[in-house]
Tab-separated table of C-alpha atoms in Angstrom:
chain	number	residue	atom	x	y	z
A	1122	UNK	CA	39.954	44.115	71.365
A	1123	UNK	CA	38.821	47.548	70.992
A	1124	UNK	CA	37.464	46.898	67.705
A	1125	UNK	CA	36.006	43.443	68.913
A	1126	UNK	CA	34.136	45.700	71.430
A	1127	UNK	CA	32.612	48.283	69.498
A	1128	UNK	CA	31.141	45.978	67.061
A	1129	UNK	CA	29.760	44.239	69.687
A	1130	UNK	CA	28.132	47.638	70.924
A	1131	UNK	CA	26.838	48.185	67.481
A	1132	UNK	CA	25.137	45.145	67.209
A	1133	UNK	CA	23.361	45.079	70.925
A	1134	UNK	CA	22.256	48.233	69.400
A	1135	UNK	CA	20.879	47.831	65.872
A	1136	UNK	CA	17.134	48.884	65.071
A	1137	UNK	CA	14.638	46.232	65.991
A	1138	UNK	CA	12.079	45.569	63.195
A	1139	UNK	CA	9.126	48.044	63.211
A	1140	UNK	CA	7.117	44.617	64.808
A	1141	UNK	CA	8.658	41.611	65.134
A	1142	UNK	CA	7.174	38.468	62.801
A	1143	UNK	CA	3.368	37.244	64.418
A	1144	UNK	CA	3.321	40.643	66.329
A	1145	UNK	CA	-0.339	41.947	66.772
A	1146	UNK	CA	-0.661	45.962	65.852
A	1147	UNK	CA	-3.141	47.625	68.134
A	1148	UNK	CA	-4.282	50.306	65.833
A	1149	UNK	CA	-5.200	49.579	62.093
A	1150	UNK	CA	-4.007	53.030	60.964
A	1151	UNK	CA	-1.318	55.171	63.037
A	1152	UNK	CA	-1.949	55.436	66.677
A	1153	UNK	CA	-3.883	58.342	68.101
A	1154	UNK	CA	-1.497	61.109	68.765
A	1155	UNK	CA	1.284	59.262	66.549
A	1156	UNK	CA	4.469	57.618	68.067
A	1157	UNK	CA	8.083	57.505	67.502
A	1158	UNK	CA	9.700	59.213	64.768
A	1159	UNK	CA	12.914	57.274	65.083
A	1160	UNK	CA	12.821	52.954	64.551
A	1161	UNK	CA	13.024	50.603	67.053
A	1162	UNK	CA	15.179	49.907	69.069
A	1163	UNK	CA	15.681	46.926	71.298
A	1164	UNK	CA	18.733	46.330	73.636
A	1165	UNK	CA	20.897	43.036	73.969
A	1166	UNK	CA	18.935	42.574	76.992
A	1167	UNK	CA	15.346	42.842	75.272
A	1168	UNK	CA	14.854	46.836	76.366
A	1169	UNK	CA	12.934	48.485	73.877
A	1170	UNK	CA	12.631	51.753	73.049
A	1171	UNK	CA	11.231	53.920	70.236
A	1172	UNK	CA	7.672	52.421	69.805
A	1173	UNK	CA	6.083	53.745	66.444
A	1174	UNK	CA	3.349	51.393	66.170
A	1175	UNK	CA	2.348	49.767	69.373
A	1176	UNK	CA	1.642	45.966	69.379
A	1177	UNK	CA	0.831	42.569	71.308
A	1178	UNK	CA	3.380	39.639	71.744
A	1179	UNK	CA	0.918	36.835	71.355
A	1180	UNK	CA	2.319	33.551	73.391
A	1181	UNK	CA	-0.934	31.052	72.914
A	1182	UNK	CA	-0.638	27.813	74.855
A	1183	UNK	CA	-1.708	24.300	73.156
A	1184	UNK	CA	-3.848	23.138	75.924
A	1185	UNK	CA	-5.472	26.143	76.787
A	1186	UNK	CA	-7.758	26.650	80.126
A	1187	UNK	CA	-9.763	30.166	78.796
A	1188	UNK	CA	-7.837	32.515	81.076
A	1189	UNK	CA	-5.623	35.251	79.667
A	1190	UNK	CA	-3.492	37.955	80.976
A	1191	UNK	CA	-1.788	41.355	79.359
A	1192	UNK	CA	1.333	41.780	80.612
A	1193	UNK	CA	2.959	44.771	80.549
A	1194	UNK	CA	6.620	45.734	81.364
A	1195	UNK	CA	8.019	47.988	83.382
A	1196	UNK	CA	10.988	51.033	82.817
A	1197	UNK	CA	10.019	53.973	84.218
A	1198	UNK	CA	8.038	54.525	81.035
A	1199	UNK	CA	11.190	55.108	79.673
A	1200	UNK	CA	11.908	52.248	78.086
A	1201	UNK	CA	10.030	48.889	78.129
A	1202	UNK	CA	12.200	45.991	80.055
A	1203	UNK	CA	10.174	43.300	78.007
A	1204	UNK	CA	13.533	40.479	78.100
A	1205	UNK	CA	13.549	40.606	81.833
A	1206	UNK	CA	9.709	41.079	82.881
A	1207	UNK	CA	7.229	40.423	79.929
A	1208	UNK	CA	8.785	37.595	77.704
A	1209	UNK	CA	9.466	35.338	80.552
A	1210	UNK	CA	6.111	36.003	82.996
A	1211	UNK	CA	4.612	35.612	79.333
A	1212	UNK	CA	6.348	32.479	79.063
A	1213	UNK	CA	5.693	30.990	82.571
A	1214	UNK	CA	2.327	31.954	81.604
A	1215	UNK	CA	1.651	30.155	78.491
A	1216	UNK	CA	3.059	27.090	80.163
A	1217	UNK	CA	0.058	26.791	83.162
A	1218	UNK	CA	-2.259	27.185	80.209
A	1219	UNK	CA	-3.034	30.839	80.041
A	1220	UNK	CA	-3.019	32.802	76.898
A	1221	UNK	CA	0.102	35.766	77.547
A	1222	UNK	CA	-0.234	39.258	75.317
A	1223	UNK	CA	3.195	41.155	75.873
A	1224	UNK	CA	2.245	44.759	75.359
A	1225	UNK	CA	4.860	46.816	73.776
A	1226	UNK	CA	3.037	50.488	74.047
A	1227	UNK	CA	4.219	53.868	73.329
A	1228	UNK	CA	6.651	56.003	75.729
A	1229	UNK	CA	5.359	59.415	76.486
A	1230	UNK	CA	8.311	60.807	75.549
A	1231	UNK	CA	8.963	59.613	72.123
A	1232	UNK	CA	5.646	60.540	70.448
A	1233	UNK	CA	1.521	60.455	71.221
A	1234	UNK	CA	2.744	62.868	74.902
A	1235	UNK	CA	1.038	61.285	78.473
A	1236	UNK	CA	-2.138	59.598	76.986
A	1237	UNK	CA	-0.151	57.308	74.758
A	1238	UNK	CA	0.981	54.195	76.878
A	1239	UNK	CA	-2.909	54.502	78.335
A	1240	UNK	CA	-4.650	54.167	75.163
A	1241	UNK	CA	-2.449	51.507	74.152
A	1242	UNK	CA	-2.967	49.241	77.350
A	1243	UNK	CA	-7.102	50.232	76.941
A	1244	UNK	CA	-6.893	49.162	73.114
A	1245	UNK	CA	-5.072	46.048	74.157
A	1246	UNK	CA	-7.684	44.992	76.511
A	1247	UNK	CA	-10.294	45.519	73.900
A	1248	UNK	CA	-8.632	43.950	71.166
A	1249	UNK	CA	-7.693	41.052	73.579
A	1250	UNK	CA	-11.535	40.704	74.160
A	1251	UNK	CA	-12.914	41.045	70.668
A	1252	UNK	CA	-10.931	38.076	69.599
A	1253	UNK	CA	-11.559	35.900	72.446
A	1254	UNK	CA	-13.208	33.293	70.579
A	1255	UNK	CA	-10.681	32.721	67.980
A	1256	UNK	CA	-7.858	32.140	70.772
A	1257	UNK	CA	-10.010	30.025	73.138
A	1258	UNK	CA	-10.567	32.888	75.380
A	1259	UNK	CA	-13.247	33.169	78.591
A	1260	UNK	CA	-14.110	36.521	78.030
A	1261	UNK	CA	-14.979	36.823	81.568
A	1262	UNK	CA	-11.021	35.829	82.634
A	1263	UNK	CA	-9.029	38.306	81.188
A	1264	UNK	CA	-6.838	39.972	83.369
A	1265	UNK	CA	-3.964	42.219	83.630
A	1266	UNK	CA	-0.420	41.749	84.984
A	1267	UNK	CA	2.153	44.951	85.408
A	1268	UNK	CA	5.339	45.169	86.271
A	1269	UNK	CA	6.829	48.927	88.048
A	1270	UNK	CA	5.305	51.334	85.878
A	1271	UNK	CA	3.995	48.739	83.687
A	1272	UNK	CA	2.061	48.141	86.843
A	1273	UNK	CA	1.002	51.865	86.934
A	1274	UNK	CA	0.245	51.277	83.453
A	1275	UNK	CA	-2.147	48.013	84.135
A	1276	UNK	CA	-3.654	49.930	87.380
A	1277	UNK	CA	-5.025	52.966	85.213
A	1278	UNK	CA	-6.544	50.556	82.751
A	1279	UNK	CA	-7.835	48.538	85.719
A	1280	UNK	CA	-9.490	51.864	87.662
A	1281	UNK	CA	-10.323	53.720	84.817
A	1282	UNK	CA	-11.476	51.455	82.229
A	1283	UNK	CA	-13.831	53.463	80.165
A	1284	UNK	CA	-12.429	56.554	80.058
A	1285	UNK	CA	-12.679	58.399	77.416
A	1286	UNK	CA	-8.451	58.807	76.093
A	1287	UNK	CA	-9.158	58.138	71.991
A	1288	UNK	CA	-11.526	58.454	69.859
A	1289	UNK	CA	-13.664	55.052	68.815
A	1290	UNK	CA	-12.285	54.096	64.883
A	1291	UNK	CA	-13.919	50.894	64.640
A	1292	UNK	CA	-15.744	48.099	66.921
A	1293	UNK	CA	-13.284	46.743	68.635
A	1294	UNK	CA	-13.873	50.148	71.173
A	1295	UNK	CA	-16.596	49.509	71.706
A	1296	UNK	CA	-15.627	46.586	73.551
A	1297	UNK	CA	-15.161	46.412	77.623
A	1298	UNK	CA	-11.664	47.255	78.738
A	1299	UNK	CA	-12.071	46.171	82.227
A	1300	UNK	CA	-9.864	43.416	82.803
A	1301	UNK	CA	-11.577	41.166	84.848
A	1302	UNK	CA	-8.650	41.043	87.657
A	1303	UNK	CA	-4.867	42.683	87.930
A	1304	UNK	CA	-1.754	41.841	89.154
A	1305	UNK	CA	0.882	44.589	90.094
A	1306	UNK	CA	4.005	43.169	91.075
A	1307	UNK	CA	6.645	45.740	92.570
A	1308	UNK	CA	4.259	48.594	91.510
A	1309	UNK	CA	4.808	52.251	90.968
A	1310	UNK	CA	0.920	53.394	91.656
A	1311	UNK	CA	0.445	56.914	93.568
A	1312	UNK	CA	1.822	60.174	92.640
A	1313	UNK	CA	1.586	61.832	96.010
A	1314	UNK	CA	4.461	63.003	98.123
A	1315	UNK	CA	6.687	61.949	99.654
A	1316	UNK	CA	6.190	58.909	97.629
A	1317	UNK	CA	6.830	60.244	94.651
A	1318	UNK	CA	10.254	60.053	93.744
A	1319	UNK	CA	10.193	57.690	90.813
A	1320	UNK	CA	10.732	58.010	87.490
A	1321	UNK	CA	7.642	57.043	86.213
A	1322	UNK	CA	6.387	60.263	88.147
A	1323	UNK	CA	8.681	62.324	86.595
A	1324	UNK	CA	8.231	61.063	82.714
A	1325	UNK	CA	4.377	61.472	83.684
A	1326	UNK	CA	3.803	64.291	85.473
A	1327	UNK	CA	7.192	66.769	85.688
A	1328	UNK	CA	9.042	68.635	88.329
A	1329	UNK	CA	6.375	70.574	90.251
A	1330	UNK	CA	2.740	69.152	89.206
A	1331	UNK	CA	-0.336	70.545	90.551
A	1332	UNK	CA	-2.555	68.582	93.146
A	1333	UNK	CA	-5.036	67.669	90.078
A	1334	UNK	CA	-2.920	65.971	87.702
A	1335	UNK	CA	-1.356	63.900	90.922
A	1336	UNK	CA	-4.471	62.829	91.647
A	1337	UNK	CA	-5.459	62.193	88.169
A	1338	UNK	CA	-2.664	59.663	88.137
A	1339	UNK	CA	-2.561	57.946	91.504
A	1340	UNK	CA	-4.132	54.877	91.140
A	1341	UNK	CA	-5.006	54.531	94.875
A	1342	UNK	CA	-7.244	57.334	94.345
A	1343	UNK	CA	-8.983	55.838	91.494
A	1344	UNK	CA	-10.487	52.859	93.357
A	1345	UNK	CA	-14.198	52.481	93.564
A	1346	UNK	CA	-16.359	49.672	93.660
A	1347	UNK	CA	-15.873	48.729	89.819
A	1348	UNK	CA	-12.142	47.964	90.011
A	1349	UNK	CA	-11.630	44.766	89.810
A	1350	UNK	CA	-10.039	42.308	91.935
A	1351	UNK	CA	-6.455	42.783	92.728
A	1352	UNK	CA	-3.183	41.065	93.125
A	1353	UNK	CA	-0.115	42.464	94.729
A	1354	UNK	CA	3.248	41.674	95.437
A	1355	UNK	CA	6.303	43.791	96.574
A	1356	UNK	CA	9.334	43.849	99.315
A	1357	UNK	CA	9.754	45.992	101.900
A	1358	UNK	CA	13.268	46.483	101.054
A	1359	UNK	CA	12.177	48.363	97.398
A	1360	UNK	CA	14.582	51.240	96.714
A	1361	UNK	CA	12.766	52.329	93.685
A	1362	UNK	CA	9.120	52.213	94.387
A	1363	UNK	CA	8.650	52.422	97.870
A	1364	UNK	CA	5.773	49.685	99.422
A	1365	UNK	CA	3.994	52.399	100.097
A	1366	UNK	CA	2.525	51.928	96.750
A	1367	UNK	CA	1.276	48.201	97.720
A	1368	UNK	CA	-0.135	49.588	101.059
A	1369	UNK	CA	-2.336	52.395	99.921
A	1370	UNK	CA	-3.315	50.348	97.180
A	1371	UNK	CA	-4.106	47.869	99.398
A	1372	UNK	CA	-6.227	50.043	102.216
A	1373	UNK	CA	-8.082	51.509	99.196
A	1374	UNK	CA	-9.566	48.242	97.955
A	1375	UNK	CA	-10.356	47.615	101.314
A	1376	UNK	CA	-12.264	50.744	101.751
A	1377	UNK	CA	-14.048	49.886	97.988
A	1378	UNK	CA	-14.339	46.369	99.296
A	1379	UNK	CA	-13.006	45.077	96.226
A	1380	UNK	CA	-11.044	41.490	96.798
A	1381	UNK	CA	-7.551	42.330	97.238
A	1382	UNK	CA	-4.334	39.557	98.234
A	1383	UNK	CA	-1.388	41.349	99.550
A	1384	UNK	CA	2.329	39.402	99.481
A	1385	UNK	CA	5.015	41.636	100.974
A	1386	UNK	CA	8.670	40.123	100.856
A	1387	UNK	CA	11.675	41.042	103.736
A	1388	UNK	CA	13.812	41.281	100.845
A	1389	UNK	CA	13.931	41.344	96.963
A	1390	UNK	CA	14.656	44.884	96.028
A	1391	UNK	CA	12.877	45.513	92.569
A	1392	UNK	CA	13.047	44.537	89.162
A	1393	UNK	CA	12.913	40.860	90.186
A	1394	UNK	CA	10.629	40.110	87.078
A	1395	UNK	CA	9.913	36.205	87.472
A	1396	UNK	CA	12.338	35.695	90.851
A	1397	UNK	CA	15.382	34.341	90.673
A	1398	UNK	CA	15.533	31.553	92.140
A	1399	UNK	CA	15.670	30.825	95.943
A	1400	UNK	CA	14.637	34.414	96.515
A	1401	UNK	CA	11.781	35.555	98.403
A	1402	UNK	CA	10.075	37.082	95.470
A	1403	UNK	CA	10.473	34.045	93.266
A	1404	UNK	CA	7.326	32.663	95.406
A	1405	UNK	CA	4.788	34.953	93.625
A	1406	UNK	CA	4.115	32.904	90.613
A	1407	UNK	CA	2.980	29.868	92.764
A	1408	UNK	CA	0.920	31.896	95.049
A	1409	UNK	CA	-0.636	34.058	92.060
A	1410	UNK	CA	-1.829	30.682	90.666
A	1411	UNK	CA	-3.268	29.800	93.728
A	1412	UNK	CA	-5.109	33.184	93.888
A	1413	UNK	CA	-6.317	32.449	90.177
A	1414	UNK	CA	-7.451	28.444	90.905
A	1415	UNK	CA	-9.377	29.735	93.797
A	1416	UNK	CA	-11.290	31.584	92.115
A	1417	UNK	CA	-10.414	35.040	93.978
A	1418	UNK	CA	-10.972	37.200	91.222
């Protein structure tokens, strides 16, 4: 049994390929800042960690409408929960028609320091744009979707489009980044106490940051009247990421007066990806395509 076991373990934990087969490399060359030194790895459960070359999951429908989303997982930018969050939004995703990129970007930790994950969500956007023809894209109807810190992840790209984190190597950057609305589900998003107890802080920003680089990456404070419209969902009962996040996100686009829909569950906890079903949380992908067939963004 013991034996049984450990093979098992072994196997759940085998290198993932460097990309898997139709996966989409951001950068033609190696990414800015470089990645990680060891291969791949993916978990039984579809965590992935050890990003070398960052790349989109590409999950085209047949009948396609012209909208499409980059979704981007969550782990405490850790690790990248892509079998519980990404694959199967991506998939619900593809089915109502809208083109899905799964982003699987570089953890600060591992190689390219801070700025990686953020140049890889920017590139994605851009890349995401530039081909928007050849996949039956709107151009216009590109959005964003994050989950925890993947939501962090999608709110920085959302605020701070343009900024300046690589230098431009061909002309894809010189495409928009701006994704054209954002969804942050369960979202880790400001980096000011006492709300700042998550891991995603931590990875970021340390022990004892100074007031600058929490501001730098609290998405609340990055609002202005260029961030697109925004879509957010989280319960009260969130041990992780306290809905705090949701509510000063909130208030800000209010202040910007930037559209904003706010969906705050009794209970659900976090992580609940998709929603299991008969939950509270499991609503969200109904009313987010009510928020999108309106026209809100």
């Amino acid at each position: 049994m013991k034996r049984l076991l450990a093979v098992v373990f072994a196997f759940a934990c085998l290198p993932a390929p460097a990309m898997p087969a139709g996966a989409i490399r951001l950068w033609p060359g190696a990414p800015p800042g470089g990645g990680a030194a060891a291969a791949q790895q993916q978990s039984g459960k579809g965590s992935i960690t050890q990003v070398a070359q960052p790349y989109l999951v590409a999950h085209l429908p047949a009948q396609p409408n012209g909208m499409a989303m980059l979704v981007i997982s969550g782990g405490g930018y850790a690790h990248i929960e892509a079998g519980r969050e990404s694959a199967p939004a991506a998939a619900w995703l593809q089915a109502q028609g809208i083109a899905a990129f799964e982003l699987v970007y570089r953890l600060p930790q591992e190689g390219g320091g801070v700025p990686a994950p953020f140049q890889d969500a920017q590139r994605a956007m851009r890349l995401i744009r530039s081909r928007a023809v050849a996949w039956h894209i709107d151009p216009a109807r590109i959005g964003v979707l994050g989950f925890s810190a993947g939501a962090h992840l999608a709110g920085i790209t959302a605020a701070r489009p343009d900024a300046p984190l690589a230098p431009a190597i061909d002309a894809v950057d010189a495409v928009s980044a701006r994704p054209d609305f954002a969804v942050l589900l369960y979202p880790v998003l400001t980096m000011q106490a006492p709300f700042d107890t998550t891991h995603a802080k931590k990875i970021l920003l340390g022990a004892a940051p100074g007031q600058g680089a929490r501001d730098a990456l609290s998405v609340e404070l990055l609002v202005d009247g260029r961030t697109p419209p925004v879509f957010l969902a989280q319960s009260l009962d969130d041990s992780v990421a306290p809905v705090d996040n949701s509510l000063l996100m909130f208030a800000a686009l209010r202040r910007a007066h930037v559209p904003v829909a706010l969906h705050i569950f009794q209970y659900g906890g976090h992580g609940w990806g998709v929603g299991k079903a008969g939950s509270e949380p499991a609503a969200w992908p109904q009313l987010l395509l009510a928020w999108l067939r309106a026209g809100s963004y």
